[in-house]
Amino acid sequence: MTALLEVTDLCVDYSGLRAVDGLSISLAHGTIMGLIGPNGAGKTTTIDALCGFVPQVRGSILLDGHPIDSLPPHMRARAGLVRTFQSIELFVDLSVEENLLVATSTSRWWSPFVDAVAPRRHVHRDDVNLALDTVGLRSLATARPSDLSHGQRRLVGVARALASRPKLVLLDEPAAGLDPAETASLGQMLRNLPELGIAVLLVDHDMSLVLDVCDRLTVVDFGQVIASGVPMDVREDPSVISAYLGGGS
Amino acid sequence: MAHYLQLSLTGLGAGAVVAVLAIGLVLTFRASNVVNLAHAAMGTYIAYVYYGLRNFNVASTQKGGNLVLPVFGVPGVVHLIDRPTVVTALAIALVVAALVGALVYLLVFRALRNAPPLARLVASLGLFLYLQAVMELRAHDIGAGAATLPLTSLLPNGVVRLGSVVVPTASFVLAGLAVTVAVVLGAVFRYTRFGLSTRAAAESEKGAILIGVSPDRVGLLNWIIASVLAGGAMIFVAGITSQLNPTQSSLLVVPALAAALLARLDSFAMATFAGLAIGVTQSGVATFQSQAAWLPSWLPNDGLRQALPVLLILVAITIRGAHLPTRASLVDSRLPVAPVPRRPWLWIPLLSGAAVVALYTLDAQWRLAIVVSVIAALIALSCVVVTGYVGQISLALYAFAGLAAFATAKLELAGVGFPWAPLVAVILTVVVGILFGLPAVRVRGMTLAVATIAAAVAIEQLVFNSPALNGLSGVPNPQLFGSNLGFLAPGAANFRPAFGVVAVVVLAASMLAVANLRRSPTGLRWLAVRSNERAAAAAGINVGSTKLSAFAASSLFAGLGGALLAYELPALSPQQFLVVGALAVLALTYLGGIATLSGALIAGFLASGGVLTRIQGGAAADTTTQYALSGILLILVAAFYPDGLSMAVRRAITRLHSVWLRGVRSRGAT
């Protein structure tokens, strides 16, 4: 069986700086992989590159065996690869529910004409409700993002990613700014995703969360993979310890 | 070839003026993130001051020395000194320029420091409209009836010979001045504490305050310098072109904006280079057009010169843009709230019914006013869709309406019958609208706003000014199933209500369509793109095609408005569709509420010649004063009610409603 995500030799250049340098990842169906590393290691850039948000990307990206590296971001999302943002980035003009609905809507070039005369109904309400239930925010469906707490907003961001029933969701620091209780329930929620057929690539600095929920860990530093494997092994890896604690190798 | 070289070098003078204006635009943007559309208008006012002071004739008793004041309600001019010399007049004018810059910053843009970009743009629009209106009035005060002043060149009259090429010395002097200004400012910004403070304050106001820089002082100084530069530039340009005109001179801001954008609103050197290049290219292109006999005869005389350089820059900026904003770029795209229309199926038919009743009961002047308002509301609706719902600031909408009007008239006069002529014209407009929407796929925010002004200027210069379109009249009345739906009729029957009904039906149908769109999946996508392009792309939304769908819908409504205009106006002329009109459309729609249906209606109500004008007593009302007042109103709304008048009313109603409910409840409780 092919891997869900197969990244080979990914490189990203930011005007002279190589932010990601020959990164390779293989992620199996139904797994949660943690992508960790010190600040500036290239984690967010990796997510940006996988989702098509940065130019000058080299290397190959296969999703479920299909190459996606020439697709624009929205096509990658429709192919089943979705992400959240470190800075959340909700649609502030839309309610919580609408934030999710818009992620599930489909559109053809003639859709505006249809909508002008007889507005289409939102067909994926079930998916939206399921996603809201998953993060436990069903009761806030009609609220505005500006009325929510920071933690709730983060969860809406995660729910929006889940609403389109993706194959793989890339979470960029979902626990940043959450209190311990919120983090614990986030962890609980993440562990349930593989059952829904959703694999996860998790970037976070909260080590207890990462060690708790991830099946595998990949550690990056200076844009390169320095270790990967099951959490227990990676924790003991000397190069990982030195990358985190600094000092000579 | 030598001939081209000569004319191109002559263009250096005009180019230098564009360059200095562009430098000023870069300066105010770096200091307070304002793309000041009124930059050249401020300079034009200073030129008025200068020429007002120098407005005397040695032989006559006229003494000159009058200071032109830019304020309403006070005397237009104040006599300062008799027959000032060039140096004295220049010194006074530049001091006034410094004061104007300071006032504009303190009264307008300081308050808007943290306002959304659209509010700042609209405030500069308000300033533009205000200054223009003041200058129109003051031109009368100084005694030059047609808003033109006697101009005497400040510059040397000699020529420089380079082989067989002869170039006026003035061109080189001006170019030298522009380069000097750029070099000095560049050095000041790089090496002095003032420059460093400006850059710091622009990057982070909070941070600047923490390290002891006063953003107010820095902003003030930059605005003063920019204003003085603009004043100087406009005094010189009036000198070399012997032309000073409130509108045309103020619109010199368009090529200057193009140059400033090419410099990413950041580099003085690049702005100067681009400005000079625009001048030189314009000169060269003008020569080319005058000599190339194979160019079609419908092309306006001055068309290529005005349009080509700006269009080239538009293309360059578009190519340089990116499909999505980068992670690093902080995109501040806060826009007025865009509520889902409440019960549109109730109030839109009701209002339409009331309008139809009014059309059949009121007199001809009222019928005209209603139709003017209805058509203006339709064009404002196109602004609501593209700017209000999708956040793409477009200043080309009025040009699209004009395009549809001219196309309808042309087709009708060529014998194409009623439903078909406007239909083809509207389809053509939508195609053009999508074409001019293409830059929006790659550029955003202010850059897009400027790109659309450039597009509007190009349409105006290349199409509207064409001799083939001048004074189209005699468009036959529309007929459908044997009934006359026309507007114009001889005598007291003029302004026929039947046409008014057609216009009301078109507006009502368009508003219902927009109400449908707002609550449909398409509307959600529009608002998602407006909120956050990166997140929209991550949510599987094709950002580019979503924007284009909005441009298509918007040009459809503008096109419908334009097609109606073709039947409404007795004759079409390019003057009816100037770029300034486009600025007024955005201004009025913003006043009404740019993201609401009722905002479009309010814009129609306020439109010049519309229902409000009629209530005030018709044409007797002074339109210039009205422009000036709407300019001030615009600045106030941008500062205090950025959601527009319709939302202010809606909030007031909601508040009254809740007060009333509380009253009911408390009475029930006792």
Coordinates of C-alpha atoms in Angstrom, one line a residue, chain B residues 9 67 106 158 205 293 355 390 393 504 654:
Chain B
L9 CA 14.4 64.8 -24.2
L67 CA -3.6 85.0 -1.5
L106 CA -3.3 67.2 11.5
G158 CA 17.1 78.9 -23.9
E205 CA 4.1 53.0 15.7
A293 CA -0.4 57.2 -40.8
A355 CA -41.0 54.7 -7.1
V390 CA -15.0 41.2 -2.3
I393 CA -11.1 48.6 -4.8
V504 CA -36.8 50.7 -11.6
T654 CA -31.5 48.3 16.4

